PDB file of C-alpha atoms and ligand atoms in Angstrom:
ATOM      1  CA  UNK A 295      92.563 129.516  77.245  1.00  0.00           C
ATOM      2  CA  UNK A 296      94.679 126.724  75.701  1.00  0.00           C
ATOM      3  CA  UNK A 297      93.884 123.309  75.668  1.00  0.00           C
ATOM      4  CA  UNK A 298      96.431 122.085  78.287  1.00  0.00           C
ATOM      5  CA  UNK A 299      95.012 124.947  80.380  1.00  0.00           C
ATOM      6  CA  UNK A 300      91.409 123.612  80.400  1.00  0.00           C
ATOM      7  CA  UNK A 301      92.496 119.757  81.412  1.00  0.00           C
ATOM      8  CA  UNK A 302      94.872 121.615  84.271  1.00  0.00           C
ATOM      9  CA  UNK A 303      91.289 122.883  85.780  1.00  0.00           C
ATOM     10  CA  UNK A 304      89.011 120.141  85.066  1.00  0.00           C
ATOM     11  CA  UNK A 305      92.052 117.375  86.693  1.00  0.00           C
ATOM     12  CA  UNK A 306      92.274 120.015  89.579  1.00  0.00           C
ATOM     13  CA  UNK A 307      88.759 120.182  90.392  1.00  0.00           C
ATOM     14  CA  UNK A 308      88.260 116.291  89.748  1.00  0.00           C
ATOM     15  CA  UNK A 309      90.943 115.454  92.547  1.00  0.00           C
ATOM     16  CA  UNK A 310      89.242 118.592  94.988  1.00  0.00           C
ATOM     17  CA  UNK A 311      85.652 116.808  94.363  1.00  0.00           C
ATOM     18  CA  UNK A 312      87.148 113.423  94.799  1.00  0.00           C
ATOM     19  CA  UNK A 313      88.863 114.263  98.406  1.00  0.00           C
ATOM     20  CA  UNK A 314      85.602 116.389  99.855  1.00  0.00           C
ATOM     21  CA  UNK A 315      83.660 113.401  98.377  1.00  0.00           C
ATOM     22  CA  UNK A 316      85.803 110.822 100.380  1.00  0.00           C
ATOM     23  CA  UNK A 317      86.315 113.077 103.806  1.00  0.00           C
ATOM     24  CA  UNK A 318      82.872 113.448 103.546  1.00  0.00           C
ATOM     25  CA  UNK A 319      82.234 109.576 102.819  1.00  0.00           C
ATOM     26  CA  UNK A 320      84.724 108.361 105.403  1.00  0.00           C
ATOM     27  CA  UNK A 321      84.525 111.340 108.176  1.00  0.00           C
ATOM     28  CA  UNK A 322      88.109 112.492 107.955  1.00  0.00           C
ATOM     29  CA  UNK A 323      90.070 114.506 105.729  1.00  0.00           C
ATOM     30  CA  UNK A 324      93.894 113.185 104.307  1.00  0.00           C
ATOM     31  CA  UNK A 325      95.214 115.309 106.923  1.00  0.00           C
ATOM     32  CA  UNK A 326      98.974 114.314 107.384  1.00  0.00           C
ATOM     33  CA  UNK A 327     100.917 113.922 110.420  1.00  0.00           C
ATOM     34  CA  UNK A 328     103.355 116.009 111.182  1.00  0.00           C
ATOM     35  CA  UNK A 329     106.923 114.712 111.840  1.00  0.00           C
ATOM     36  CA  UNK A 330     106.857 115.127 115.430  1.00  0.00           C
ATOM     37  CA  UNK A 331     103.106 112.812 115.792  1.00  0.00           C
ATOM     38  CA  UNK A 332     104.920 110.209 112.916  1.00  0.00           C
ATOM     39  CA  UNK A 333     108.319 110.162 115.475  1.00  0.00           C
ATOM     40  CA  UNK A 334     105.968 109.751 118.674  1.00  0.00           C
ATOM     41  CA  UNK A 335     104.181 107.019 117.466  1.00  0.00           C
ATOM     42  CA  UNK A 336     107.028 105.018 115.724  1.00  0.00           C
ATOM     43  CA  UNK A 337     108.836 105.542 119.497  1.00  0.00           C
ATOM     44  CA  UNK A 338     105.721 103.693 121.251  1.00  0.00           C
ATOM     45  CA  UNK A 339     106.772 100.603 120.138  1.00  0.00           C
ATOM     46  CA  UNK A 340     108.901  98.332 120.166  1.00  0.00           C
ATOM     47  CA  UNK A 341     110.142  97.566 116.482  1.00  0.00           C
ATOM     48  CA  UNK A 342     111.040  95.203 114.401  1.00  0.00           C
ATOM     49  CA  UNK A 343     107.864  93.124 115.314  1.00  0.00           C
ATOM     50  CA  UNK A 344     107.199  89.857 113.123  1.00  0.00           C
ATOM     51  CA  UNK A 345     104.423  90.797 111.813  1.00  0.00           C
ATOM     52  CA  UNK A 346     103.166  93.637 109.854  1.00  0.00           C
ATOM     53  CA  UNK A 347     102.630  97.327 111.208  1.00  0.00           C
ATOM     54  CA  UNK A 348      99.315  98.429 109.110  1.00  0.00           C
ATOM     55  CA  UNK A 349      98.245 102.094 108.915  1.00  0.00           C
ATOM     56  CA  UNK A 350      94.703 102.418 109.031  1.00  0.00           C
ATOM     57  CA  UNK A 351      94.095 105.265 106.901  1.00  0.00           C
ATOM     58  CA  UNK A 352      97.452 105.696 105.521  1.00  0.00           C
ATOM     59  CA  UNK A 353      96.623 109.062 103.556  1.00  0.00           C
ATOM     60  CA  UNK A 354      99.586 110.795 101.557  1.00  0.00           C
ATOM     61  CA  UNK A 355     101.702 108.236 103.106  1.00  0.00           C
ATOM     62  CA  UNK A 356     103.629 110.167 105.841  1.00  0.00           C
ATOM     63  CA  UNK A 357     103.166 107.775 108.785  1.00  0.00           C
ATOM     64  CA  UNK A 358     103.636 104.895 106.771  1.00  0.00           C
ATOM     65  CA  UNK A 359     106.573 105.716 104.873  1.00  0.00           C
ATOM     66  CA  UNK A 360     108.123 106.838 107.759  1.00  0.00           C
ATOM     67  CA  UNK A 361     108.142 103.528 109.062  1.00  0.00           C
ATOM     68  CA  UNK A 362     108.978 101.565 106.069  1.00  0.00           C
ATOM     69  CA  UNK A 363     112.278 103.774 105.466  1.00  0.00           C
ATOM     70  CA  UNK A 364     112.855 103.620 108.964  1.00  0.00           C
ATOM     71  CA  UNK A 365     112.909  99.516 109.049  1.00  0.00           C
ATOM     72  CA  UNK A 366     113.438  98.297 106.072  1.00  0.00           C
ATOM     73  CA  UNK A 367     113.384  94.581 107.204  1.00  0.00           C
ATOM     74  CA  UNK A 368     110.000  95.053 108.462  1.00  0.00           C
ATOM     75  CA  UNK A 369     106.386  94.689 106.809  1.00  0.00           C
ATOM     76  CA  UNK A 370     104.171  97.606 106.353  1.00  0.00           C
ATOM     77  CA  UNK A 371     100.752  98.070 105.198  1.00  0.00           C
ATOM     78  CA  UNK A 372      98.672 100.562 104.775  1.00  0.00           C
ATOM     79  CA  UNK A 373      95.023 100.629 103.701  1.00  0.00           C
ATOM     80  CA  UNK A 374      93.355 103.860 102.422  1.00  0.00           C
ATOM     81  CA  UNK A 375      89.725 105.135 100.793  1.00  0.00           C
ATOM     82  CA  UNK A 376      90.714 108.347  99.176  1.00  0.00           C
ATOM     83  CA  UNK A 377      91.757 107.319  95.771  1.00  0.00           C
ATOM     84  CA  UNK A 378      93.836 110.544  94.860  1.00  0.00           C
ATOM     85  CA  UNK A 379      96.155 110.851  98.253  1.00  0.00           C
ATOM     86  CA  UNK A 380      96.203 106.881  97.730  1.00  0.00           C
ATOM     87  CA  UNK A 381      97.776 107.441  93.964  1.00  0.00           C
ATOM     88  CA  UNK A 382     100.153 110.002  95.463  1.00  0.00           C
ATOM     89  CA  UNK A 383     101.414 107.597  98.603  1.00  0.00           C
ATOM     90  CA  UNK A 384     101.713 104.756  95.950  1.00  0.00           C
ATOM     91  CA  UNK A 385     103.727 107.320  93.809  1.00  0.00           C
ATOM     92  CA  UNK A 386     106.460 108.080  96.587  1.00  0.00           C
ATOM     93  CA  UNK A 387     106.646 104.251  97.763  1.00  0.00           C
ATOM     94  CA  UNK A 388     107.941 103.648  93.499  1.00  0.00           C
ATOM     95  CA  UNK A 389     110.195 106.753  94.078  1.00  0.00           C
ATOM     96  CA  UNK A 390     112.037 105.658  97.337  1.00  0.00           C
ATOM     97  CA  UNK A 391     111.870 102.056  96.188  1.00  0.00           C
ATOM     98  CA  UNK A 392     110.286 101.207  99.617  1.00  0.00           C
ATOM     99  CA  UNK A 393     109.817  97.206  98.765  1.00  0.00           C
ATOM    100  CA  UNK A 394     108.655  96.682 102.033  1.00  0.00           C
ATOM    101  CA  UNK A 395     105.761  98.396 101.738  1.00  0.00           C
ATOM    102  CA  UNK A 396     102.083  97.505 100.614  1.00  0.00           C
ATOM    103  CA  UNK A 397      99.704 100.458  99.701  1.00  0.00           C
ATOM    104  CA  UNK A 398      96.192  98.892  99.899  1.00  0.00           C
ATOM    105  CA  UNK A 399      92.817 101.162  98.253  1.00  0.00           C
ATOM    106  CA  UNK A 400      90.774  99.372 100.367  1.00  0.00           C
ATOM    107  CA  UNK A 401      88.633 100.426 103.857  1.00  0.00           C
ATOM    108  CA  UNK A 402      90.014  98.921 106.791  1.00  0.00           C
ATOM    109  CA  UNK A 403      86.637  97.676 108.074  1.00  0.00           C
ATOM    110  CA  UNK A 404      86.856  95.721 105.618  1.00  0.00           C
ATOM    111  CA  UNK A 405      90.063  94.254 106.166  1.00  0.00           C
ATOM    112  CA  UNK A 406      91.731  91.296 107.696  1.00  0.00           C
ATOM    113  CA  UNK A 407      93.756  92.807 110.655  1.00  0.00           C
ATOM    114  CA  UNK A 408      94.515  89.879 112.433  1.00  0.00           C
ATOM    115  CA  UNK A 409      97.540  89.628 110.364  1.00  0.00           C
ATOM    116  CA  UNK A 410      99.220  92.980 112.040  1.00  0.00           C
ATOM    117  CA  UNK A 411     101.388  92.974 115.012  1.00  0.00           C
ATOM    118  CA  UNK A 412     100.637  96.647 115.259  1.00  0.00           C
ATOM    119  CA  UNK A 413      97.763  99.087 114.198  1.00  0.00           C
ATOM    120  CA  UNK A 414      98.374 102.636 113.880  1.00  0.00           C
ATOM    121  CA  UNK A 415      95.737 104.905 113.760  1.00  0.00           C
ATOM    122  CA  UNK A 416      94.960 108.682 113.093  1.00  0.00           C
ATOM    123  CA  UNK A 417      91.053 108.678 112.810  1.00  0.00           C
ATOM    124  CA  UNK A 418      88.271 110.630 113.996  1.00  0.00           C
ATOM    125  CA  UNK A 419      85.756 109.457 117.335  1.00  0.00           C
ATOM    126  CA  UNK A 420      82.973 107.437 115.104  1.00  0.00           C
ATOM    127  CA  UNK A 421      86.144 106.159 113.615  1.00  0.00           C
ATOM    128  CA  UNK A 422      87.682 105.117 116.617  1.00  0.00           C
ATOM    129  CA  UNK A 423      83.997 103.121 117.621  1.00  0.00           C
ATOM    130  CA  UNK A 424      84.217 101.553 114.424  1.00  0.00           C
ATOM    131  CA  UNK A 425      87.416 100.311 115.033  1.00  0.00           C
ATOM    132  CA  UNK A 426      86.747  99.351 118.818  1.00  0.00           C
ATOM    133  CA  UNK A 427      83.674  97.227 117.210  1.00  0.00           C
ATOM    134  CA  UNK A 428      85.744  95.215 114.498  1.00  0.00           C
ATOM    135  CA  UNK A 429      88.112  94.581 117.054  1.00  0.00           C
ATOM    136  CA  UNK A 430      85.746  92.825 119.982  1.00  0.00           C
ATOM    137  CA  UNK A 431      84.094  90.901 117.054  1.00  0.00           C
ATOM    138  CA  UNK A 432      87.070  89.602 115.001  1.00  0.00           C
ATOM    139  CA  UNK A 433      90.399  90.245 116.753  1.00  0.00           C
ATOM    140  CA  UNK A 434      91.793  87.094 118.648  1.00  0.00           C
ATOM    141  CA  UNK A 435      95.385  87.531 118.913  1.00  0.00           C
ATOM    142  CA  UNK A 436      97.239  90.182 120.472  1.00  0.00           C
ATOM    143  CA  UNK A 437      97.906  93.557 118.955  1.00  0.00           C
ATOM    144  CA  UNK A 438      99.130  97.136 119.748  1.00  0.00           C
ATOM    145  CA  UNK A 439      97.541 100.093 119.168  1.00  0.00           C
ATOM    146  CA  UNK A 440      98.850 103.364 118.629  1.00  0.00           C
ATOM    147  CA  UNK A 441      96.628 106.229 118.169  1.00  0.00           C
ATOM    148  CA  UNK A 442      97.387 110.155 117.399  1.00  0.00           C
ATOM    149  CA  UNK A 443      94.609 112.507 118.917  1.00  0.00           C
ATOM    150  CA  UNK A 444      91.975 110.183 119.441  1.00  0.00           C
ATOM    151  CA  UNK A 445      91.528 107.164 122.345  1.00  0.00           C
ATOM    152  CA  UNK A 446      90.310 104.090 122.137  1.00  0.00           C
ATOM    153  CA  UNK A 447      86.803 104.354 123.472  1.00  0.00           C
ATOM    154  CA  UNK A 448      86.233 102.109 126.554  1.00  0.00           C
ATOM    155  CA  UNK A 449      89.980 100.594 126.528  1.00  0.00           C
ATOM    156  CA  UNK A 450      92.775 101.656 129.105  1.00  0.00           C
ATOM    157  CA  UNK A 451      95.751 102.753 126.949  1.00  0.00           C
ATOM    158  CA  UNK A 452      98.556 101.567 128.682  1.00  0.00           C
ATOM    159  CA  UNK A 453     100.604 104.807 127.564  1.00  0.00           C
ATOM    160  CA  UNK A 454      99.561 108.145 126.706  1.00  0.00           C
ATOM    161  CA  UNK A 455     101.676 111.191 125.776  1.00  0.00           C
ATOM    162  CA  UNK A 456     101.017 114.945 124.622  1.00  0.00           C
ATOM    163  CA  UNK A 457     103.351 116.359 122.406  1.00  0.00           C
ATOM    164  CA  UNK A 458     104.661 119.741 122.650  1.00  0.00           C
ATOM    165  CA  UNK A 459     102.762 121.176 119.429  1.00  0.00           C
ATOM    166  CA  UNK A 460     100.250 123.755 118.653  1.00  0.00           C
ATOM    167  CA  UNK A 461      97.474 121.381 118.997  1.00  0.00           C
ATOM    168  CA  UNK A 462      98.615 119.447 122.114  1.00  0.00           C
ATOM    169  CA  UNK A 463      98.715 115.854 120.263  1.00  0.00           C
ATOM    170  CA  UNK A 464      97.474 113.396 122.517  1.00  0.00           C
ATOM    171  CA  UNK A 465      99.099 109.899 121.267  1.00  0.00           C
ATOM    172  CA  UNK A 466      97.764 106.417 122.566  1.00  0.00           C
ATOM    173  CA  UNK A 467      99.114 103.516 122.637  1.00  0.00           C
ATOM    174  CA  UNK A 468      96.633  99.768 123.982  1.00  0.00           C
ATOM    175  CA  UNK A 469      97.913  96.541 124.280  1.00  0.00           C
ATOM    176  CA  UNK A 470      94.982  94.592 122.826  1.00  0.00           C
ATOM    177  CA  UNK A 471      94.463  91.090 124.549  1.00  0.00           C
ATOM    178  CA  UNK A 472      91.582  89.416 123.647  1.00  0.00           C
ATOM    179  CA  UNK A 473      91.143  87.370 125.974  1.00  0.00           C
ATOM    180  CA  UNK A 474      91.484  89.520 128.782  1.00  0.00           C
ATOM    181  CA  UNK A 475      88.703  92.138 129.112  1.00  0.00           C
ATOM    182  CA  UNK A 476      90.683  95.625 129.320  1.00  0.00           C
ATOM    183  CA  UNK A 477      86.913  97.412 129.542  1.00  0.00           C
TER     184      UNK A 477
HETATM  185  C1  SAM B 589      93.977 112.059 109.273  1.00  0.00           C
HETATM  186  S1  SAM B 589      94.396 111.027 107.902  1.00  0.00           S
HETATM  187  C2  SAM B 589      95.852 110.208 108.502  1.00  0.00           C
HETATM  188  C3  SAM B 589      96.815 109.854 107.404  1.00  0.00           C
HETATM  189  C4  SAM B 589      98.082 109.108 107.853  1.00  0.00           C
HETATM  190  N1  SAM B 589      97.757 107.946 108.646  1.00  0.00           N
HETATM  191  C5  SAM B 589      99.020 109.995 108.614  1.00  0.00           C
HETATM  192  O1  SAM B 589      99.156 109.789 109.828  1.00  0.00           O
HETATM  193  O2  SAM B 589      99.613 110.896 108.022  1.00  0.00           O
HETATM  194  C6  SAM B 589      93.154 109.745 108.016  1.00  0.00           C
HETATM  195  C7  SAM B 589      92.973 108.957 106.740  1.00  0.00           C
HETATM  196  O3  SAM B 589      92.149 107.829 107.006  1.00  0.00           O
HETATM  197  C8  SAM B 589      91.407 107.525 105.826  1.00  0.00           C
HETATM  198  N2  SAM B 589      90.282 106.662 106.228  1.00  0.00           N
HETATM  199  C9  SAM B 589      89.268 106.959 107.076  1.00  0.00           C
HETATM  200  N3  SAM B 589      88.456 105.897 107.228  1.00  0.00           N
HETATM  201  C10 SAM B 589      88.967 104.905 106.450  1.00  0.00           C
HETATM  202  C11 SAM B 589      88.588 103.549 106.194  1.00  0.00           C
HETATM  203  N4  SAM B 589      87.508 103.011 106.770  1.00  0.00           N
HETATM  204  N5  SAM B 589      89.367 102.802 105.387  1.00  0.00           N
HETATM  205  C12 SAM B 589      90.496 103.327 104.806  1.00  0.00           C
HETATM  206  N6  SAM B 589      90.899 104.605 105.006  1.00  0.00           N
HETATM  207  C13 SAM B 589      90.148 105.380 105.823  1.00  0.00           C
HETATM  208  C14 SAM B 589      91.004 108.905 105.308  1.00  0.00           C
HETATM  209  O4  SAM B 589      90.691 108.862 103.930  1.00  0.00           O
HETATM  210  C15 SAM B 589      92.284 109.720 105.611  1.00  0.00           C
HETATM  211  O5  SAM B 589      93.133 109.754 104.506  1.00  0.00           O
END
């Protein structure tokens, strides 16, 4: 076995530790969306918005990029735990020169998301309590919310569609208003 050979195994096993280490850290794996989920949940709202769209969790990038090719006048963020499929999104933002874009390694708990006219989400249900918690304690403007598979727990969405795919993709979209209780 040559040299190069030996580094090909050890970086392949490094990056397969490193994303069973984070699913198992964070509670989802870097699944991606598929085009039909990313199309679905760009056509819930209404875009441009004048603030930024953040994708919590923004994986290999797919939703995100999506968006930031799509409007290229508009502000996107995305935040994300898993350092390899964050290297790789980070990667193809460079390649398609997407300048409106902002690729965050950082957990989204942990993050200021006042600043966002509109959340997307593709998470997991502890996930999706997490999220309902940060937003009761710190969100006090209004915001939407667009989810793929997962609801809201204890919010109305205000629109919900299933896709026509194998798995029957639920998407979600709440109009957060603080100060009206949507409970
Ligand atoms: C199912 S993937 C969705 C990826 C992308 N949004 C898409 O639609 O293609 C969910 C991602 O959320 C990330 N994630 C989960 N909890 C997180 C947290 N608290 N902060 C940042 N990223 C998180 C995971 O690492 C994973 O990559």
């Amino acid at each position: 076995m040559t040299l190069l050979e030996i580094l090909a195994i050890v970086l392949t096993l490094v990056v397969a530790f490193s994303i069973v280490y984070s699913t198992l850290k964070t509670g989802i794996s870097p699944m991606m969306s598929s085009n039909k989920a990313c199309q679905a949940m760009i056509d819930m709202v209404q875009l441009p918005q004048d603030k930024p769209l953040i994708d919590l969790g923004s994986g290999w990038g797919t939703l995100v990029i999506a968006v930031a090719k799509k409007y290229p006048h508009q502000q996107v963020i995305g935040y994300e735990l898993s350092w390899f499929p964050w290297i790789v999104s980070v990667a193809r933002k460079y390649f398609l020169g997407l300048d409106n874009l902002t690729l965050y390694r950082k957990d989204f708990t942990k993050a200021d998301l006042s600043s966002g006219s509109v959340l997307f989400c593709y998470l997991f249900p502890q996930g999706m309590v997490a999220l309902h918690e940060k937003l009761e304690a710190e969100l006090s403007c209004e915001t939407y919310i667009v989810s793929s598979t997962f609801a809201l727990p204890k919010t109305k969405p205000t629109k919900t569609i299933k896709l026509n795919d194998i798995y029957q993709t639920h998407i979600y979209k709440y109009h957060w208003q603080p100060t009206q209780d949507l409970n």
